[in-house]
XYZ file of C-alpha atoms in Angstrom:
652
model
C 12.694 -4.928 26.981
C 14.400 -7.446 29.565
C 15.117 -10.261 28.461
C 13.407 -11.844 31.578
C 10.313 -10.543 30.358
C 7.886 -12.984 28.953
C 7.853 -12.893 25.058
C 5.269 -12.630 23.023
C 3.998 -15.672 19.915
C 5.635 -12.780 17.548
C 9.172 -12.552 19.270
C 9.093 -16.204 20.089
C 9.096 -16.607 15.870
C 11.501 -14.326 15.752
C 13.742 -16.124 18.517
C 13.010 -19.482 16.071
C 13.974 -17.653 12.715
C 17.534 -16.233 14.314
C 17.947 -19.495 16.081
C 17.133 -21.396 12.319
C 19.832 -19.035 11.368
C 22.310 -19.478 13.135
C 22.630 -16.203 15.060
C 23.925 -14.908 18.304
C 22.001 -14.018 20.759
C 23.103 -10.461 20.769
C 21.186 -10.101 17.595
C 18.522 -12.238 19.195
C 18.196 -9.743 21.610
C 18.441 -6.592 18.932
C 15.455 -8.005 16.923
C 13.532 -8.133 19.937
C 14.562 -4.921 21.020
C 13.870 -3.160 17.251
C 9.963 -4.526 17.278
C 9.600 -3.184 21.138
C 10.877 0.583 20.270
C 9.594 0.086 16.543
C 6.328 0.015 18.119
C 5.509 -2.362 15.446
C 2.090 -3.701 16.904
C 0.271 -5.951 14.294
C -1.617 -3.885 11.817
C -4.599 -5.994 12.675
C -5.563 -8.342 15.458
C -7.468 -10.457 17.065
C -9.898 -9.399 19.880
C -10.654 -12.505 21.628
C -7.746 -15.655 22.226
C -3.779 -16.026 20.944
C -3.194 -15.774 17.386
C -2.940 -19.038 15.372
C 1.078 -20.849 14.463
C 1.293 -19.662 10.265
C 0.598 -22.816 8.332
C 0.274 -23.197 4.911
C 1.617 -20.274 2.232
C -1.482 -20.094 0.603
C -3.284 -19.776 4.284
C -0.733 -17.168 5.657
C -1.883 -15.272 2.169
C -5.395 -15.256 2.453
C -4.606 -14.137 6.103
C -2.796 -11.573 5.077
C -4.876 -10.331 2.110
C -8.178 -10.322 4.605
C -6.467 -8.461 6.976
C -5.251 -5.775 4.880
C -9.176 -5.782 3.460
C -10.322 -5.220 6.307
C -8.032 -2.711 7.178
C -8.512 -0.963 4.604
C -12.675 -1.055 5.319
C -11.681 0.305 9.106
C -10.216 3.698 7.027
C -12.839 3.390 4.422
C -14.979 6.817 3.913
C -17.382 7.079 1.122
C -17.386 11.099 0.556
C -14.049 10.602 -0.172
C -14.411 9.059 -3.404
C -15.662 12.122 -5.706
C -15.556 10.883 -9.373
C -14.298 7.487 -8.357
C -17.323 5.866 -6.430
C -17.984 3.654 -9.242
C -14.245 2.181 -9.275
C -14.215 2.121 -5.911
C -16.851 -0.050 -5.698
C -15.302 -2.561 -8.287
C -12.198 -2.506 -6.248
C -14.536 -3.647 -3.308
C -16.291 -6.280 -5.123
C -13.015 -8.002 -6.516
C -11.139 -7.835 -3.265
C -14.502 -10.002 -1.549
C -14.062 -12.211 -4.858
C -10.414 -12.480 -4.599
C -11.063 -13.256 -0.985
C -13.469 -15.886 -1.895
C -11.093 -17.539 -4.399
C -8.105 -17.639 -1.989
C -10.296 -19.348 0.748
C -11.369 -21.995 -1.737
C -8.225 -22.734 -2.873
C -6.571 -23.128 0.056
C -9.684 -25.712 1.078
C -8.506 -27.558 -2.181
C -4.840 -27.314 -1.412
C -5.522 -28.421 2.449
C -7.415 -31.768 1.237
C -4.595 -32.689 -1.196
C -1.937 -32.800 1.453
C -0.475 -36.263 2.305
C -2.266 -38.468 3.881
C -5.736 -36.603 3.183
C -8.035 -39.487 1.536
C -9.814 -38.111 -1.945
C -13.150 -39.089 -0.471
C -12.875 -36.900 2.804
C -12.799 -33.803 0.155
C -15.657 -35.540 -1.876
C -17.393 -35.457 1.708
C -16.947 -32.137 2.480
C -17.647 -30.706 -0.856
C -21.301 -32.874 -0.602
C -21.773 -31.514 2.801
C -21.363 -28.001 1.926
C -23.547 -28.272 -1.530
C -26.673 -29.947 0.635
C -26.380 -27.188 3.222
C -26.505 -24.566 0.521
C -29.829 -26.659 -1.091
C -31.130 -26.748 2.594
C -31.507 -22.687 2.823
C -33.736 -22.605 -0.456
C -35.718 -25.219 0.661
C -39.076 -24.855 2.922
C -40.289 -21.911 0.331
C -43.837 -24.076 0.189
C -43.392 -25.456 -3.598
C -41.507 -28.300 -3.559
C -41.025 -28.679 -7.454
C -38.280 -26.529 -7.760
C -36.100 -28.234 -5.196
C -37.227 -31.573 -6.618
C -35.658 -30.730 -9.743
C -33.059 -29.344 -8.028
C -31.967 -32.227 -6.564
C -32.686 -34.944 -9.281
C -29.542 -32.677 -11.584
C -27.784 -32.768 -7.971
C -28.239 -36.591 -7.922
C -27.358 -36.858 -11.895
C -24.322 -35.101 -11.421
C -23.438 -36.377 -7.928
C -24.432 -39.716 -7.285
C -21.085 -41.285 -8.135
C -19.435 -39.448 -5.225
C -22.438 -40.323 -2.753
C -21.513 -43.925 -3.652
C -17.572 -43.451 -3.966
C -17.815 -42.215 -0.094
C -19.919 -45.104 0.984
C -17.945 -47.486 -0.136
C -14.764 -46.290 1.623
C -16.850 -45.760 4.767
C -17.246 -49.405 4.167
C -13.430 -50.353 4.282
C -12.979 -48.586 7.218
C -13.191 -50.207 11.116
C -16.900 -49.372 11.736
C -17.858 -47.945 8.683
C -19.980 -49.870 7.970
C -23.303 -49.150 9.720
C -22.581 -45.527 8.654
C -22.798 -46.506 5.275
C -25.822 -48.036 6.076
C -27.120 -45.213 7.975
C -26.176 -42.765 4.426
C -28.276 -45.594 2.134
C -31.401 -45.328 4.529
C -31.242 -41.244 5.067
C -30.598 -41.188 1.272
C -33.898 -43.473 0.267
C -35.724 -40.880 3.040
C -35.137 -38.010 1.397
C -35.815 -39.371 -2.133
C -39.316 -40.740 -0.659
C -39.966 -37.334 0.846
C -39.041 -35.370 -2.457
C -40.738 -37.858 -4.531
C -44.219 -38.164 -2.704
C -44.049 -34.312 -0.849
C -44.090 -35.887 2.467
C -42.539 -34.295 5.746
C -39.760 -31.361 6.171
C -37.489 -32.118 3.175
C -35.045 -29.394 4.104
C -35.112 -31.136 8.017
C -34.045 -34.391 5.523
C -31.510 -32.383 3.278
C -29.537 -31.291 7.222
C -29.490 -34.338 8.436
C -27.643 -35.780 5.037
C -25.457 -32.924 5.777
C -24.606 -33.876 9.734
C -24.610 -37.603 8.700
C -21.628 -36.942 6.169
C -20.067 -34.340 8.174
C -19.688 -36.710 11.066
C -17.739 -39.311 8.770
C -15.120 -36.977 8.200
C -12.250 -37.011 10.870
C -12.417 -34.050 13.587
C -8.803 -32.796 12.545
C -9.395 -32.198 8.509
C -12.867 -30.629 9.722
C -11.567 -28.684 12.164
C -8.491 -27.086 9.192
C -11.132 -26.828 6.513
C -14.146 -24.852 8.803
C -12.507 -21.755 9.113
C -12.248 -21.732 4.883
C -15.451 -22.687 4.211
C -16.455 -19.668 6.715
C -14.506 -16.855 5.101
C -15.389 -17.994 1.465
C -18.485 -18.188 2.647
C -18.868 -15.009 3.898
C -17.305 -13.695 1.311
C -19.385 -14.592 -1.739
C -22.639 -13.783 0.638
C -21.239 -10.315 1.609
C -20.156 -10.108 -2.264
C -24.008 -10.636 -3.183
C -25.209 -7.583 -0.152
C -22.424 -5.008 -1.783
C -24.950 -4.774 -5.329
C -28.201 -3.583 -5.461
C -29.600 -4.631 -8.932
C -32.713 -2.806 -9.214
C -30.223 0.572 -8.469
C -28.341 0.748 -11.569
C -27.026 4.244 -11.560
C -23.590 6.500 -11.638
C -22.183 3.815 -9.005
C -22.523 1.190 -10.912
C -25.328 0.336 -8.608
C -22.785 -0.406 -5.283
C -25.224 -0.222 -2.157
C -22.570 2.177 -0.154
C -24.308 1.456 3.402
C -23.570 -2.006 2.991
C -20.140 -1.700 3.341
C -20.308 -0.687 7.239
C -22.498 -3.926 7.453
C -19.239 -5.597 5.498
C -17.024 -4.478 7.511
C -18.586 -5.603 11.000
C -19.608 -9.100 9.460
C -15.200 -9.518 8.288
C -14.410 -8.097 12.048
C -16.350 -10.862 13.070
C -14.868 -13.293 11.474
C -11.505 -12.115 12.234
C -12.073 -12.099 16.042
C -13.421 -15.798 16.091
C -11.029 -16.966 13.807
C -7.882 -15.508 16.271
C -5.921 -14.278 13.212
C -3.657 -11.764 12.928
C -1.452 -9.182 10.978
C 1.606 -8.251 12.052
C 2.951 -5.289 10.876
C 6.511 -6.184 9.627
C 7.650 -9.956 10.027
C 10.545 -11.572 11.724
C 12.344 -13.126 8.547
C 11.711 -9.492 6.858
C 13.456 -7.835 9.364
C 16.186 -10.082 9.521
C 16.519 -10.665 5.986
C 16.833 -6.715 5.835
C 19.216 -6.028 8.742
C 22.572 -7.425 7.158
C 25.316 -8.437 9.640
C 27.010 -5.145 9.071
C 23.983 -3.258 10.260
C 23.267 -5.380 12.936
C 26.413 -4.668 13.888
C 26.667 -1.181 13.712
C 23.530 -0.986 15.571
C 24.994 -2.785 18.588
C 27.606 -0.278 18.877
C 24.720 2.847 18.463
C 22.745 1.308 21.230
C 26.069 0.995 23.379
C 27.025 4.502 22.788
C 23.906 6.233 22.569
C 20.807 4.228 23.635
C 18.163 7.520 22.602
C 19.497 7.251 18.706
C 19.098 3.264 18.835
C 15.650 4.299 20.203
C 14.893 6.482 17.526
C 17.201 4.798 14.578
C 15.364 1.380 15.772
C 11.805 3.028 15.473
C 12.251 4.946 11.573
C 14.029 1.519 10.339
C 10.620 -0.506 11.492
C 8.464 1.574 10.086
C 10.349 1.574 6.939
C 10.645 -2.130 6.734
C 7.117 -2.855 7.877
C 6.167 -0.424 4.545
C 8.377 -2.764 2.432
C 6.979 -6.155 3.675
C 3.608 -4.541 2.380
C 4.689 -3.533 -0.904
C 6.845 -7.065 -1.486
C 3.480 -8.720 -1.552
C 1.790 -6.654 -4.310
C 2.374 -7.215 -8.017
C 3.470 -6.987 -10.325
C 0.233 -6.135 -12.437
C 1.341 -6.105 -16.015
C -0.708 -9.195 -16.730
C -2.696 -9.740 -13.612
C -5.937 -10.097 -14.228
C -8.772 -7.480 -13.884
C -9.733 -8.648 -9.961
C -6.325 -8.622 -9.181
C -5.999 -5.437 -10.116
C -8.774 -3.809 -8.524
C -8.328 -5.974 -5.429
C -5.107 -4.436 -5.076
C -6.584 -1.085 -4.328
C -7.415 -1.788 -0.794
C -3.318 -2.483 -0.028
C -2.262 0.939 -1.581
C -4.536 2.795 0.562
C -3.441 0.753 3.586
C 0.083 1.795 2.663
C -1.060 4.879 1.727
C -2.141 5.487 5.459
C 0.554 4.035 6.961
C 3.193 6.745 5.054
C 1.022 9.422 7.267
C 1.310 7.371 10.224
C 5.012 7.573 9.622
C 4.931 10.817 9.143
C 3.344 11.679 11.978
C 4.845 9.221 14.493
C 8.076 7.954 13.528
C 9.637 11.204 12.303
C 7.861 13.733 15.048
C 10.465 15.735 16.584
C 9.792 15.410 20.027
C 11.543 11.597 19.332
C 15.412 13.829 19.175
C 15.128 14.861 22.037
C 17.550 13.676 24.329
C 20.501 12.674 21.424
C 24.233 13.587 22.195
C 25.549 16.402 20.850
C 27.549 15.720 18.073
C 27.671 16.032 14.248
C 25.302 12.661 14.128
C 22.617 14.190 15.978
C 22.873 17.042 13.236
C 22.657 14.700 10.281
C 19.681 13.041 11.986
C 17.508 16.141 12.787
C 17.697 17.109 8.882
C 17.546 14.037 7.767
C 14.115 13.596 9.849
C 12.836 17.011 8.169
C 13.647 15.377 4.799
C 11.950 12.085 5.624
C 8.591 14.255 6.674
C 8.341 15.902 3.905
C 9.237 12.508 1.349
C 6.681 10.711 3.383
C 3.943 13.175 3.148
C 4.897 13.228 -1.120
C 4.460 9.621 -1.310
C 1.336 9.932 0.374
C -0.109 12.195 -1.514
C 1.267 10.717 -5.137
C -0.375 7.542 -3.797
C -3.890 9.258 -3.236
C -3.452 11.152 -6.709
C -2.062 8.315 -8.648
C -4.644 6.114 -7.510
C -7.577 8.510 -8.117
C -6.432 9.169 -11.230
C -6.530 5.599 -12.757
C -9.556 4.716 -10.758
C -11.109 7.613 -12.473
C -9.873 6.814 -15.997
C -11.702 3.286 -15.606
C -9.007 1.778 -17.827
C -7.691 -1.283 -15.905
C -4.510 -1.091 -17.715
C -3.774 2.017 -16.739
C -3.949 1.033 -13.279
C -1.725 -2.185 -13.461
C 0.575 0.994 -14.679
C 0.044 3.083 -12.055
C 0.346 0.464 -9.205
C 3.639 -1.154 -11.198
C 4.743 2.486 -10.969
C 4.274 3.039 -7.774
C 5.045 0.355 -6.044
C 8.629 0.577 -7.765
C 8.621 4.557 -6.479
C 7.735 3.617 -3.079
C 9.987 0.482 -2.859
C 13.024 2.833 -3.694
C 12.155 5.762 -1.146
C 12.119 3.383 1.243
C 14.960 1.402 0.567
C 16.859 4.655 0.072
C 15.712 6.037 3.584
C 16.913 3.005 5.204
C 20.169 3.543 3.245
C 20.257 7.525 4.853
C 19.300 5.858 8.228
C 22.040 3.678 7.930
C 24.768 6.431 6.553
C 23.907 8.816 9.132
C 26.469 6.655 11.141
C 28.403 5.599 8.696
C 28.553 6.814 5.026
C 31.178 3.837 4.210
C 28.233 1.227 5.474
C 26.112 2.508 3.388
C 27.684 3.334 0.352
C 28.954 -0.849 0.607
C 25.331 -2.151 1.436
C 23.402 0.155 -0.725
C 24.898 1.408 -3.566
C 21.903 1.510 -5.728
C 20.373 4.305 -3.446
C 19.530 7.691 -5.086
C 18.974 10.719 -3.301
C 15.635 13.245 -4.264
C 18.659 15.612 -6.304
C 19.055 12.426 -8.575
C 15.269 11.576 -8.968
C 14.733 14.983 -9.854
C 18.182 14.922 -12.399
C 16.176 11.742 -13.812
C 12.731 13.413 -14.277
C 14.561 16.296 -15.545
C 16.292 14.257 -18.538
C 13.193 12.283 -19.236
C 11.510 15.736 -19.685
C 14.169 16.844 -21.724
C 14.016 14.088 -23.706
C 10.052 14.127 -24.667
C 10.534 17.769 -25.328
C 13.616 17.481 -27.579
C 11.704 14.645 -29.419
C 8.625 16.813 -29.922
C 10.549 20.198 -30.817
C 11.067 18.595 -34.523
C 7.538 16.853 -34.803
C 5.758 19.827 -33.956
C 7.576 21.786 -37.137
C 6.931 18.762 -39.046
C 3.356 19.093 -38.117
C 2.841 22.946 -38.538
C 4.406 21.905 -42.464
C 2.328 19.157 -42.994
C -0.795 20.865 -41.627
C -0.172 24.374 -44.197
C 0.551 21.945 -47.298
C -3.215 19.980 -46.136
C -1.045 16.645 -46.459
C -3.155 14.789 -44.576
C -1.370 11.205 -44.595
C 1.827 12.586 -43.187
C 0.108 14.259 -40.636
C -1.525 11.443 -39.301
C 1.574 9.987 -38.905
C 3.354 12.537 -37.383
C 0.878 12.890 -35.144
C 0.559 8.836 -34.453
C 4.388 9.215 -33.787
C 3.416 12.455 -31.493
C 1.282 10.314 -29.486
C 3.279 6.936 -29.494
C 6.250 9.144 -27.300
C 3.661 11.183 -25.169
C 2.460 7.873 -23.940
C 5.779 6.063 -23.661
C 6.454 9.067 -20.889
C 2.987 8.594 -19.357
C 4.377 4.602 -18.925
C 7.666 5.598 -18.031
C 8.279 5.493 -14.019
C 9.689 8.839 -13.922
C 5.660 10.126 -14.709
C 4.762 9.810 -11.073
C 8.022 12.430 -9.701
C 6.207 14.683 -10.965
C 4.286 16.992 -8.765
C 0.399 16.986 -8.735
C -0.901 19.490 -10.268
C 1.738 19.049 -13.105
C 1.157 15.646 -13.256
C -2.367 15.437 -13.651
C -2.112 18.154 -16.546
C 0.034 16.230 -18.133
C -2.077 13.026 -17.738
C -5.459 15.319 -19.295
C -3.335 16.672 -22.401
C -2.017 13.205 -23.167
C -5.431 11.487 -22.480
C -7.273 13.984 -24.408
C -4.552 13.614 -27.464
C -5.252 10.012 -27.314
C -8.979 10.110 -27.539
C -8.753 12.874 -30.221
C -7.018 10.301 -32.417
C -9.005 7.284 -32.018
C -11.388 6.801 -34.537
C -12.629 10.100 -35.016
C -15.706 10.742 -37.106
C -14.339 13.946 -38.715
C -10.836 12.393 -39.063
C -9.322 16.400 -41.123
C -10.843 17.934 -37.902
C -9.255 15.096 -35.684
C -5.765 16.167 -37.070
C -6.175 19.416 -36.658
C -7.255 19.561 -32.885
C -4.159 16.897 -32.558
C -1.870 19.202 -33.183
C -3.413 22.077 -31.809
C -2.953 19.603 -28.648
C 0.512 18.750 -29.525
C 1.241 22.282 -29.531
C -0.258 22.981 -26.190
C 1.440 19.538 -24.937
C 5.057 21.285 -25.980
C 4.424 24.716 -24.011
C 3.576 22.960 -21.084
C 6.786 20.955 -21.524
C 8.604 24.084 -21.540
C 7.193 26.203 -18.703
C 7.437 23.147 -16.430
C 11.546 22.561 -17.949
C 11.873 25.894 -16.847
C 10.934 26.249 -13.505
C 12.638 23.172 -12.937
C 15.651 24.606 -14.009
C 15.253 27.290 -12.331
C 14.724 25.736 -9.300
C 18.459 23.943 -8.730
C 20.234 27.622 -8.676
C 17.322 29.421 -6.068
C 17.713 26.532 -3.470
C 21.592 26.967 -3.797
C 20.798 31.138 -3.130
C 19.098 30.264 -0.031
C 21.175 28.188 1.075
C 24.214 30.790 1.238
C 21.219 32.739 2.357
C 20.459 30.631 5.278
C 24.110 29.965 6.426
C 25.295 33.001 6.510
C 22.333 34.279 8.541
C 23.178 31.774 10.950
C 26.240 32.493 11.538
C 25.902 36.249 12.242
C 23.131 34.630 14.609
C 25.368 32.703 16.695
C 27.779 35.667 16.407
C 25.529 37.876 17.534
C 24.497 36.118 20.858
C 28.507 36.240 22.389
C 29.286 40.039 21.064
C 28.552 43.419 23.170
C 28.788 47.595 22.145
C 29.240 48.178 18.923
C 30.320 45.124 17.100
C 26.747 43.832 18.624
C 24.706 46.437 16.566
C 26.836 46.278 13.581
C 25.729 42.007 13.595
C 22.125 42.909 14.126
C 22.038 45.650 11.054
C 23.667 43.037 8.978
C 21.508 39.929 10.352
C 18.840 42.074 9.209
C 19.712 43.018 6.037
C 20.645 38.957 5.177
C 17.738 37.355 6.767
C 15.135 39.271 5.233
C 16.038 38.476 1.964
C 14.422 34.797 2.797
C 10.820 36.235 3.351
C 10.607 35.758 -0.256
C 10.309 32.016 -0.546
C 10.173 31.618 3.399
C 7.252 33.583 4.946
C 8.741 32.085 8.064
C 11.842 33.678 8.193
C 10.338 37.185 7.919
C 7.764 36.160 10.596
C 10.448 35.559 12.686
C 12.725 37.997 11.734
C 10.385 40.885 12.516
C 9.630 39.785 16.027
C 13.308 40.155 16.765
C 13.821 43.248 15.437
C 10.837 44.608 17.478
C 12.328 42.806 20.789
C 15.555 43.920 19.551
C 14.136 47.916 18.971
C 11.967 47.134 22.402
C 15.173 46.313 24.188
C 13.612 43.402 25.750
C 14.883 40.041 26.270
C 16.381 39.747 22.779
C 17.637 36.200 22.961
C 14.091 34.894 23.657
C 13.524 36.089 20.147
C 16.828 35.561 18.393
C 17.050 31.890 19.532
C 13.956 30.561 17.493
C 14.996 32.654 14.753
C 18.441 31.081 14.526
C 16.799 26.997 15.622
C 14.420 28.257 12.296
C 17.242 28.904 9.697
C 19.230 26.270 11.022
C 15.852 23.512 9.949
C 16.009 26.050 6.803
C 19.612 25.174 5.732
C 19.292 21.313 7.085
C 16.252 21.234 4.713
C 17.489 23.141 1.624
C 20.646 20.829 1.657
C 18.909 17.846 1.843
C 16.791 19.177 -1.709
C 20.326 19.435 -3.022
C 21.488 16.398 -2.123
């Protein structure tokens, strides 16, 4: 973008931050230029007038919580849920209460600034409590509300006549005060002899008090009094309590309605979410990276393009996840309200994958050794972005599923700390795809998937070296019928099995191994807690400590196995690609002695790569055919060289 065109409220906060900062204007201009090719629109907006200046911290949260809410209720699909509808729906309900809470407390926090007087919040809270009284009123028995409002008056009246009287010390006050007294002693008279429209009397109480207060305080404190509001009413639509069931009696169509009602409110308030914030990106782009980038974008303005675009999406995930936890002792509706983030985050990793890493973005790079480095490192990030998505989906099911709440503080601690170091380590290859001193300086700490998977590997080894012994000990104890030793040698079992399930190396693991992992230890657990038949208990324990060990061992050794097969097709790989590009400059006989040995190489890749054989045969028949072989030979060599880029990057 130009700098003569006309910036946006977002870039102009971004121009105040690096001003605030002290900046140039080069990097002035390299912020601005980052969100443009980022193509970091706000996650949410507005449909109707400019987006509000941020005020308060507490307001800029409960902007920022409602937006990823609703968000999260744009995505929202129902037969998605399976076993978890009934979490699901808790994880609804607390993010409306936690919504509700937020609004209220920023109310509270907005009438105790400087300057505020106590009686404009004793006004407000008066006006908002008669309004409330007004919509149950007019139901034709006017006993209820009577009584109603005689506890109202009892617990009340002290703040009707603490706002009076400082009506009274202000400049014309005083016939306001006046004007409370007499609509007071009306709707007392009404109540008292059943006369007239008392809920006509309880509004005009209402507008009477609201009018005292001044137009600025009103015109902060409406737009919380609308969302908590909303939010408790739309809290009250979610349940249907006649509908107990499986669900936990969650009225599912209700959530479209809650969804269009929080739209709504979004629109008219003008609020909006932007999807990675000016400090964050700053505060993330050191000088040394600003500075390299200014030289990328000199050299080669396509990689800026592309470099600028994966580093925004990758900050934009971490300014989601530095908002979130941690949940260790939260409490149980911060917890489930926490849901709805995840699964935002959870779709943004596929929008990533999707649009930030396609490879129609590399087209157009220099030639050179960078342009290499970035192509596999783009194949890498595809397939680490898709992981995380789908460990994020699992991880979440899982716990959701359990219905244990502190399993899920676990799981979100856990992942929150997984995701927050793929993406600070995918910046870090970003960044080292340029310069490998640059990022070894600025980020150190990064580890590549070869050392997450050296990690998980230990761990494993660990648990499995710990429950080698125990299981003898068990098998001894069991035989001999000594039934106190094998209790605790199976509490001691247990005690490690769930220290792993804790540990944050539990979520590397794939899938399907993780989750039966997560059933053996789960079922060991409830085996052991306060069985009825406690001998039988102790036997199916370690009958399940048993079972726990062999799948501890198959999975050690297909990991193990797995380090030296990636190195085999590797070689594989290589070679074939060289005899490849060999192959397209030689002629006569050297020609078919390349292609008989091309052949013989590259097949042995069909076993693990069905692609490679797919590709391989339909040269051989253009090459038999003798028809334009290079049509065929070229995808066959772009293929291994994605194949070799791919395996290397698993290697690290």
């Amino acid at each position: 973008m130009s700098p003569q065109t006309t910036p946006s409220p977002r870039l102009d906060r971004a121009r105040q931050l690096v001003q605030e900062k002290g900046l140039s204007k080069e990097d002035l201009v390299l912020l601005e230029e980052i969100l443009q090719a980022g193509e970091l629109d706000p996650l949410l907006d507005a449909q109707s007038g400019p987006p509000e200046p941020p005020g308060t911290r507490s307001l800029m949260e409960l902007r920022r919580n409602l937006g990823l809410f609703l968000a999260f209720l744009g995505q929202f699909n129902p037969r998605r849920l399976g076993e978890a509808r009934a979490a699901m729906g808790l994880a609804i309900e607390h993010g409306l209460a936690r919504l509700g809470s937020q609004a209220k407390a920023c109310h509270r926090e907005l009438l105790q600034e400087p300057g505020t007087a106590p009686w404009i919040g004793q006004a407000l809270d008066l006006v908002a409590s008669l309004r409330a009284m007004a919509l149950s009123a007019g139901s034709g028995d006017p006993l209820p509300l009577r009584r109603d409002w005689a506890a109202f008056l009892t617990d009340h009246g002290e703040d009707f006549r603490e706002v009076a009287l400082a009506l009274s010390g202000l400049e014309g006050g005083e016939a306001l005060a006046a004007r409370l007294h007499s609509q007071l002693k009306t709707l007392n008279r009404n109540l008292r002899n059943a006369e007239g429209r008392s809920e006509d009397s309880l509004r005009k109480l209402a507008d009477l008090l609201e009018s005292a207060t001044p137009l600025e305080t009103r015109r902060k404190v409406e737009p919380l009094l609308l969302v908590e509001h909303v939010a408790t009413n739309l809290r009250l639509s979610l349940r249907r309590p006649l509908e107990k069931g499986m669900d936990g009696g969650i009225h599912w169509p209700a959530v479209a309605q809650i969804h269009g009602s929080l739209q709504w409110l979004w629109n008219n308030l003008g609020w909006q979410l932007p999807r990675v914030e000016a400090k964050d990106l700053q505060r993330a782009l050191p000088r040394e990276v600003r500075k390299l980038l200014q030289q990328i974008k000199k050299e080669d303005p396509a990689a800026f393009r592309v470099l600028a675009k994966a580093l925004g999406g990758h900050l934009a995930i971490m300014g989601l996840l530095e908002g979130l936890g941690p949940f260790t002792h939260a409490t149980e509706e911060a917890r489930y309200a926490a849901v709805a983030p995840f699964l935002v985050i959870e779709a943004e990793l596929g929008r990533m994958a999707e649009h930030t890493y396609g490879p129609d973005l590399l087209t157009g790079l220099k030639p050179g050794p960078e342009a290499q480095r970035l192509r596999g490192l783009f194949r890498q990030a595809v397939l680490s972005q898709r992981q995380d998505q789908s460990t994020v989906r699992a991880l979440l099911q899982q716990s959701l599923i359990a219905g244990d709440t502190d399993q899920l503080a676990l799981g979100l601690d856990n992942l929150r700390t997984l995701l927050m170091t793929h993406q600070r380590n995918q910046v870090g290859d970003l960044v080292g795809v340029f310069s490998p001193a640059l990022r070894q300086r600025l980020y150190p700490e990064s580890v590549s998937l070869a050392d997450e998977g050296d990690r998980l590997r230990q761990r494993l080894h660990r648990l499995y070296e710990a429950l080698t012994p125990l299981q003898n000990q068990l098998q001894l104890h069991l035989e001999l019928q000594d039934w106190p030793r094998l209790a605790l040698g199976l509490a001691h079992a247990q005690q490690q099995a769930s220290a792993f399930r804790r540990s944050p190396e539990f979520p590397l693991i794939r899938p399907g191994d993780r989750e039966e992992a997560d059933r053996l230890i789960q079922l060991l657990a409830r085996t052991l807690d306060a069985p009825q038949d406690v001998r039988q208990a102790l036997v199916e324990g370690t009958d399940l400590v048993a079972e726990l060990l062999r799948f501890l061992e198959l999975l050690l050794l297909r990991i193990n196995a797995r380090a030296p097969l990636i190195r085999h097709d590797l070689d594989i790989a290589r070679g074939a690609l060289e005899l490849a590009q060999q192959l397209k400059a030689a002629t006569g006989p050297e020609r078919s002695r390349l292609a008989q040995k091309l052949l013989q190489t590259a097949k042995r890749l069909g076993v693990r790569d069905p692609q490679s054989l797919v590709l391989l045969k339909r040269w051989v028949r253009a090459e038999r055919g003798q028809r334009d072989q290079l049509a065929t030979l070229d995808p066959l060599a772009s293929h291994l060289d994605r194949l070799g880029a791919r395996l290397d990057a698993a290697l690290g």
